[in-house]
CSV table of C-alpha atoms in Angstrom, one decimal:
chain,number,residue,atom,x,y,z
A,18,MET,CA,43.8,44.3,-24.7
A,19,THR,CA,41.4,42.3,-22.5
A,20,ASP,CA,42.3,38.7,-21.7
A,21,PRO,CA,39.6,36.3,-23.0
A,22,ALA,CA,37.6,34.4,-20.4
A,23,THR,CA,39.3,31.2,-21.5
A,24,THR,CA,42.7,31.3,-23.0
A,25,PRO,CA,43.5,29.7,-26.4
A,26,GLU,CA,45.8,27.3,-24.7
A,27,GLU,CA,43.0,26.0,-22.5
A,28,ALA,CA,40.6,25.8,-25.4
A,29,ILE,CA,43.1,23.7,-27.4
A,30,ARG,CA,42.9,21.1,-24.6
A,31,GLN,CA,39.1,21.0,-24.9
A,32,LYS,CA,37.7,18.2,-26.9
A,33,ILE,CA,36.7,19.2,-30.4
A,34,ASP,CA,34.2,16.7,-31.8
A,35,THR,CA,35.4,15.9,-35.3
A,36,SER,CA,32.9,13.1,-35.9
A,37,VAL,CA,29.9,15.5,-36.4
A,38,PRO,CA,29.9,18.3,-38.9
A,39,HIS,CA,29.8,21.8,-37.4
A,40,SER,CA,28.3,24.9,-39.0
A,41,ALA,CA,31.2,27.2,-38.3
A,42,ARG,CA,33.7,24.8,-39.9
A,43,ILE,CA,31.4,24.1,-42.9
A,44,TRP,CA,31.0,27.9,-43.3
A,45,ASN,CA,34.8,28.2,-43.2
A,46,TYR,CA,35.1,25.5,-45.9
A,47,TRP,CA,32.6,27.3,-48.2
A,48,LEU,CA,34.6,30.6,-47.7
A,49,GLY,CA,37.7,28.8,-48.8
A,50,GLY,CA,39.3,28.5,-45.4
A,51,LYS,CA,41.4,25.6,-44.0
A,52,ASP,CA,40.0,25.3,-40.5
A,53,ASN,CA,37.8,22.3,-41.0
A,54,TYR,CA,37.8,18.5,-41.0
A,55,PRO,CA,36.8,15.8,-43.5
A,56,VAL,CA,33.4,15.4,-41.9
A,57,ASP,CA,32.8,19.1,-42.5
A,58,GLU,CA,34.0,18.9,-46.1
A,59,GLN,CA,31.7,15.9,-46.7
A,60,ALA,CA,28.7,17.7,-45.2
A,61,GLY,CA,29.6,20.9,-47.2
A,62,ASP,CA,29.9,19.0,-50.4
A,63,ALA,CA,26.7,17.1,-49.8
A,64,TYR,CA,25.0,20.5,-49.3
A,65,THR,CA,26.4,22.1,-52.4
A,66,ALA,CA,25.4,19.0,-54.4
A,67,VAL,CA,21.8,19.9,-53.6
A,68,PHE,CA,22.3,23.7,-53.6
A,69,PRO,CA,25.5,25.0,-55.2
A,70,GLY,CA,24.3,28.5,-54.4
A,71,ILE,CA,25.3,28.2,-50.8
A,72,VAL,CA,28.8,29.2,-51.6
A,73,THR,CA,27.5,32.4,-53.1
A,74,ILE,CA,25.4,33.0,-50.0
A,75,ALA,CA,28.4,32.5,-47.7
A,76,ARG,CA,30.7,34.8,-49.7
A,77,SER,CA,28.0,37.4,-50.2
A,78,SER,CA,27.3,37.4,-46.5
A,79,ARG,CA,30.9,38.1,-45.8
A,80,ALA,CA,30.9,40.9,-48.4
A,81,PHE,CA,27.8,42.4,-46.9
A,82,LEU,CA,29.5,42.5,-43.5
A,83,ARG,CA,32.5,44.2,-44.9
A,84,ARG,CA,30.4,46.9,-46.5
A,85,ASN,CA,28.5,47.4,-43.2
A,86,ILE,CA,31.7,47.8,-41.2
A,87,THR,CA,33.2,50.1,-43.8
A,88,TYR,CA,30.0,52.3,-43.6
A,89,LEU,CA,30.0,52.2,-39.8
A,90,VAL,CA,33.6,53.3,-39.4
A,91,ALA,CA,34.1,55.6,-42.4
A,92,GLU,CA,30.7,57.3,-42.5
A,93,ALA,CA,29.0,56.8,-39.1
A,94,GLY,CA,32.2,57.3,-37.0
A,95,ILE,CA,31.8,54.1,-35.0
A,96,ARG,CA,34.9,53.0,-33.1
A,97,GLN,CA,33.5,50.1,-31.0
A,98,PHE,CA,32.2,46.7,-32.2
A,99,LEU,CA,30.6,43.8,-30.4
A,100,ASP,CA,30.6,40.9,-32.9
A,101,VAL,CA,28.6,38.0,-31.5
A,102,GLY,CA,28.9,34.6,-33.2
A,103,THR,CA,32.0,35.6,-35.1
A,104,GLY,CA,32.9,32.0,-36.3
A,105,LEU,CA,36.3,30.9,-37.4
A,106,PRO,CA,38.7,33.6,-38.6
A,107,THR,CA,38.9,34.0,-42.3
A,108,ALA,CA,39.9,37.0,-44.5
A,109,GLN,CA,38.6,40.4,-43.7
A,110,ASN,CA,37.5,39.8,-40.1
A,111,THR,CA,35.7,42.7,-38.4
A,112,HIS,CA,38.8,44.1,-36.7
A,113,GLU,CA,40.8,43.9,-39.9
A,114,VAL,CA,38.3,45.9,-41.8
A,115,ALA,CA,37.6,48.4,-39.0
A,116,GLN,CA,41.1,49.0,-37.9
A,117,GLY,CA,42.2,49.2,-41.5
A,118,ILE,CA,40.2,52.5,-41.7
A,119,ALA,CA,40.6,53.6,-38.0
A,120,PRO,CA,43.4,51.8,-36.2
A,121,GLY,CA,42.0,52.9,-32.8
A,122,THR,CA,38.8,50.9,-33.1
A,123,ARG,CA,38.1,48.4,-30.3
A,124,ILE,CA,36.4,45.0,-31.1
A,125,VAL,CA,35.1,42.3,-28.9
A,126,TYR,CA,34.4,38.9,-30.6
A,127,VAL,CA,32.0,36.4,-29.0
A,128,ASP,CA,31.6,32.7,-29.8
A,129,ASN,CA,31.2,29.5,-27.8
A,130,ASP,CA,32.8,26.9,-30.1
A,131,PRO,CA,36.1,25.3,-28.8
A,132,MET,CA,37.7,25.3,-32.2
A,133,VAL,CA,37.0,29.0,-32.7
A,134,LEU,CA,38.4,29.6,-29.2
A,135,ALA,CA,41.5,27.6,-30.1
A,136,HIS,CA,42.0,30.0,-33.0
A,137,ALA,CA,41.3,33.1,-30.8
A,138,ARG,CA,45.0,34.0,-30.9
A,139,ALA,CA,44.6,34.8,-34.6
A,140,LEU,CA,41.8,37.2,-33.8
A,141,LEU,CA,43.6,38.9,-30.9
A,142,TYR,CA,46.2,40.7,-33.0
A,143,SER,CA,45.1,44.3,-32.9
A,144,ALA,CA,46.5,47.4,-34.3
A,145,PRO,CA,48.5,48.9,-31.4
A,146,GLU,CA,46.2,51.9,-31.2
A,147,GLY,CA,43.1,49.8,-30.7
A,148,ALA,CA,42.1,46.6,-28.9
A,149,THR,CA,40.7,43.2,-29.9
A,150,ALA,CA,39.3,40.7,-27.3
A,151,TYR,CA,37.5,37.4,-27.3
A,152,ILE,CA,34.7,36.1,-25.1
A,153,ASP,CA,33.8,32.5,-24.7
A,154,ALA,CA,30.0,32.8,-24.4
A,155,ASP,CA,26.8,31.7,-26.0
A,156,VAL,CA,24.5,34.1,-27.8
A,157,THR,CA,21.7,33.0,-25.5
A,158,ASP,CA,23.5,34.5,-22.5
A,159,PRO,CA,23.4,38.2,-23.3
A,160,ASP,CA,24.1,39.2,-19.7
A,161,ARG,CA,27.4,37.4,-19.7
A,162,ILE,CA,28.3,38.8,-23.0
A,163,LEU,CA,27.6,42.4,-21.9
A,164,ALA,CA,29.4,42.0,-18.5
A,165,THR,CA,32.5,40.7,-20.1
A,166,ALA,CA,32.5,42.9,-23.1
A,167,ALA,CA,32.4,46.0,-20.8
A,168,GLU,CA,36.0,45.2,-19.8
A,169,THR,CA,37.1,46.2,-23.3
A,170,LEU,CA,34.3,48.4,-24.6
A,171,ASP,CA,32.9,51.6,-23.1
A,172,PHE,CA,29.1,51.2,-23.3
A,173,SER,CA,28.6,54.9,-22.7
A,174,ARG,CA,29.9,55.4,-26.3
A,175,PRO,CA,28.1,54.3,-29.5
A,176,THR,CA,28.8,50.7,-30.4
A,177,ALA,CA,27.9,48.5,-33.3
A,178,LEU,CA,26.4,45.1,-32.5
A,179,ILE,CA,27.1,42.6,-35.2
A,180,LEU,CA,24.9,39.5,-35.5
A,181,SER,CA,25.9,37.8,-38.7
A,182,ASN,CA,24.3,34.4,-39.4
A,183,ILE,CA,24.0,33.6,-35.7
A,184,LEU,CA,20.3,34.3,-34.9
A,185,GLY,CA,19.3,31.4,-37.1
A,186,HIS,CA,20.8,29.1,-34.4
A,187,VAL,CA,18.1,30.3,-32.0
A,188,ALA,CA,15.1,28.3,-32.9
A,189,ASP,CA,12.4,30.3,-31.1
A,190,HIS,CA,11.9,33.6,-32.9
A,191,ASP,CA,10.6,35.4,-29.7
A,192,GLN,CA,13.8,34.3,-27.9
A,193,ALA,CA,15.9,35.6,-30.7
A,194,ARG,CA,14.2,39.0,-30.6
A,195,SER,CA,14.6,39.1,-26.8
A,196,ILE,CA,18.3,38.5,-27.2
A,197,VAL,CA,18.6,41.4,-29.7
A,198,THR,CA,16.6,43.7,-27.5
A,199,ARG,CA,18.6,42.9,-24.4
A,200,LEU,CA,21.9,43.6,-26.2
A,201,MET,CA,20.7,46.8,-27.8
A,202,ASP,CA,19.2,48.1,-24.6
A,203,ALA,CA,22.7,48.1,-23.1
A,204,LEU,CA,24.0,50.3,-25.9
A,205,PRO,CA,23.6,54.1,-26.0
A,206,SER,CA,21.8,56.3,-28.5
A,207,GLY,CA,23.9,56.4,-31.8
A,208,SER,CA,24.7,52.7,-31.6
A,209,TYR,CA,24.0,50.4,-34.5
A,210,LEU,CA,22.6,46.9,-35.2
A,211,SER,CA,23.8,44.8,-38.1
A,212,VAL,CA,21.9,41.6,-38.8
A,213,ASN,CA,22.0,39.1,-41.7
A,214,ASP,CA,20.6,35.6,-41.8
A,215,GLY,CA,19.4,33.0,-44.2
A,216,SER,CA,15.9,33.8,-45.4
A,217,ARG,CA,12.9,31.6,-46.1
A,218,GLY,CA,10.4,32.3,-48.9
A,219,ILE,CA,13.0,33.2,-51.6
A,220,ASP,CA,14.6,30.0,-52.9
A,221,PRO,CA,12.8,26.6,-52.3
A,222,VAL,CA,16.0,24.7,-53.4
A,223,PHE,CA,17.9,26.4,-50.6
A,224,GLU,CA,15.2,25.6,-48.1
A,225,ARG,CA,15.2,21.9,-49.0
A,226,ALA,CA,19.0,21.8,-48.7
A,227,GLN,CA,18.8,23.6,-45.3
A,228,ASP,CA,16.0,21.4,-44.0
A,229,GLY,CA,18.1,18.3,-45.0
A,230,TYR,CA,21.1,19.7,-43.2
A,231,ASN,CA,19.1,20.3,-40.1
A,232,ASP,CA,18.0,16.6,-40.2
A,233,SER,CA,21.6,15.4,-40.5
A,234,GLY,CA,22.5,15.6,-36.8
A,235,ALA,CA,24.4,18.9,-37.2
A,236,VAL,CA,23.4,21.9,-35.1
A,237,PRO,CA,20.3,23.2,-36.8
A,238,TYR,CA,20.2,26.6,-38.5
A,239,ASN,CA,16.7,28.0,-38.9
A,240,LEU,CA,15.8,30.1,-41.9
A,241,ARG,CA,13.4,33.0,-41.3
A,242,THR,CA,11.2,35.0,-43.5
A,243,VAL,CA,12.2,38.5,-44.5
A,244,GLU,CA,9.5,39.9,-42.3
A,245,GLU,CA,10.8,38.0,-39.3
A,246,ILE,CA,14.3,39.2,-40.0
A,247,THR,CA,13.0,42.8,-40.2
A,248,THR,CA,11.5,42.5,-36.7
A,249,PHE,CA,15.0,42.4,-35.2
A,250,PHE,CA,15.2,46.1,-36.1
A,251,ASP,CA,12.0,47.2,-34.4
A,252,GLY,CA,12.4,50.5,-32.6
A,253,LEU,CA,15.6,51.4,-34.6
A,254,ASP,CA,16.1,53.6,-37.7
A,255,LEU,CA,17.0,51.5,-40.7
A,256,ILE,CA,19.7,52.8,-42.9
A,257,GLU,CA,18.8,52.8,-46.6
A,258,PRO,CA,18.1,50.5,-48.4
A,259,GLY,CA,16.6,48.8,-45.4
A,260,VAL,CA,16.3,45.0,-45.1
A,261,VAL,CA,17.2,43.5,-48.4
A,262,SER,CA,19.0,40.6,-50.0
A,263,VAL,CA,22.6,41.1,-48.8
A,264,THR,CA,23.8,41.5,-52.4
A,265,GLU,CA,21.5,44.6,-52.7
A,266,TRP,CA,22.8,46.4,-49.6
A,267,ARG,CA,24.9,49.3,-51.0
A,268,PRO,CA,26.8,47.2,-53.6
A,269,GLU,CA,30.2,48.5,-54.7
A,270,PRO,CA,30.0,51.3,-57.3
A,271,GLY,CA,30.3,49.9,-60.8
A,272,SER,CA,29.5,46.3,-59.8
A,273,ALA,CA,27.2,44.2,-61.8
A,274,ALA,CA,23.4,44.2,-61.1
A,275,PRO,CA,23.1,42.2,-57.8
A,276,GLU,CA,21.6,38.7,-57.9
A,277,ILE,CA,18.8,38.3,-55.4
A,278,ILE,CA,19.8,35.5,-52.9
A,279,ALA,CA,18.1,34.0,-49.9
A,280,GLU,CA,20.2,35.9,-47.3
A,281,HIS,CA,18.8,39.1,-46.0
A,282,GLY,CA,20.1,41.7,-43.8
A,283,GLY,CA,20.2,45.4,-42.8
A,284,LEU,CA,21.8,48.0,-40.7
A,285,ALA,CA,19.9,50.3,-38.2
A,286,ARG,CA,20.8,53.1,-35.8
A,287,LYS,CA,19.5,53.4,-32.3
A,288,PRO,CA,17.8,56.8,-31.9
């Protein structure tokens, strides 16, 4: 196990601003978690009053990620994950799903929120055969992410890069694409990219709610068109069914017909 760049004890001493709603804590609230404050609950409730479907989006996003990881470990044989923008720990985190199938899997989580860092100890429990580490870094600093992750992951071996609901926090689309390219360039052939983000052009009620949230003083999250989300996979081989609403990505056998929601994602292999 690799020691995180900042220890959980040091992070706890950092000031956590509880006067402003925070996206990671609101997301945790929508997922049914407890790691949030009244200001986050108020913001989350205000959002759901305008668009109740956000809870479905949050939980469908988590289910999409679980199915991605299951495919990567059970079918593609991936044993290393770099999960950037992991957010607060909830049920079925990346390492829990992956190591539940292959205990020797190694996972590095990346986030830059002090509250997430304060909960890093919960993330750092790994199966004894594998490893789980945490990096305090921003998605806009891919070089730092890669340099520190290399202490735990072997980048000569195929690795899955997870970018779940994080690229929306990078306002400039070209910058977001550049970040994805820089991270994927460091990974060898046979590696994978998993991306899912809120999508624009699908649900106008969702868009109004998100635009209102962005104007509230919270850290903005920028919705992108399906075409823009698809460009993150340029140069890679998309796994069927491609970039789709997350509910449509390989749903569990026997499940009901998926509802199309404004959250799109996909999984692709680096040739």
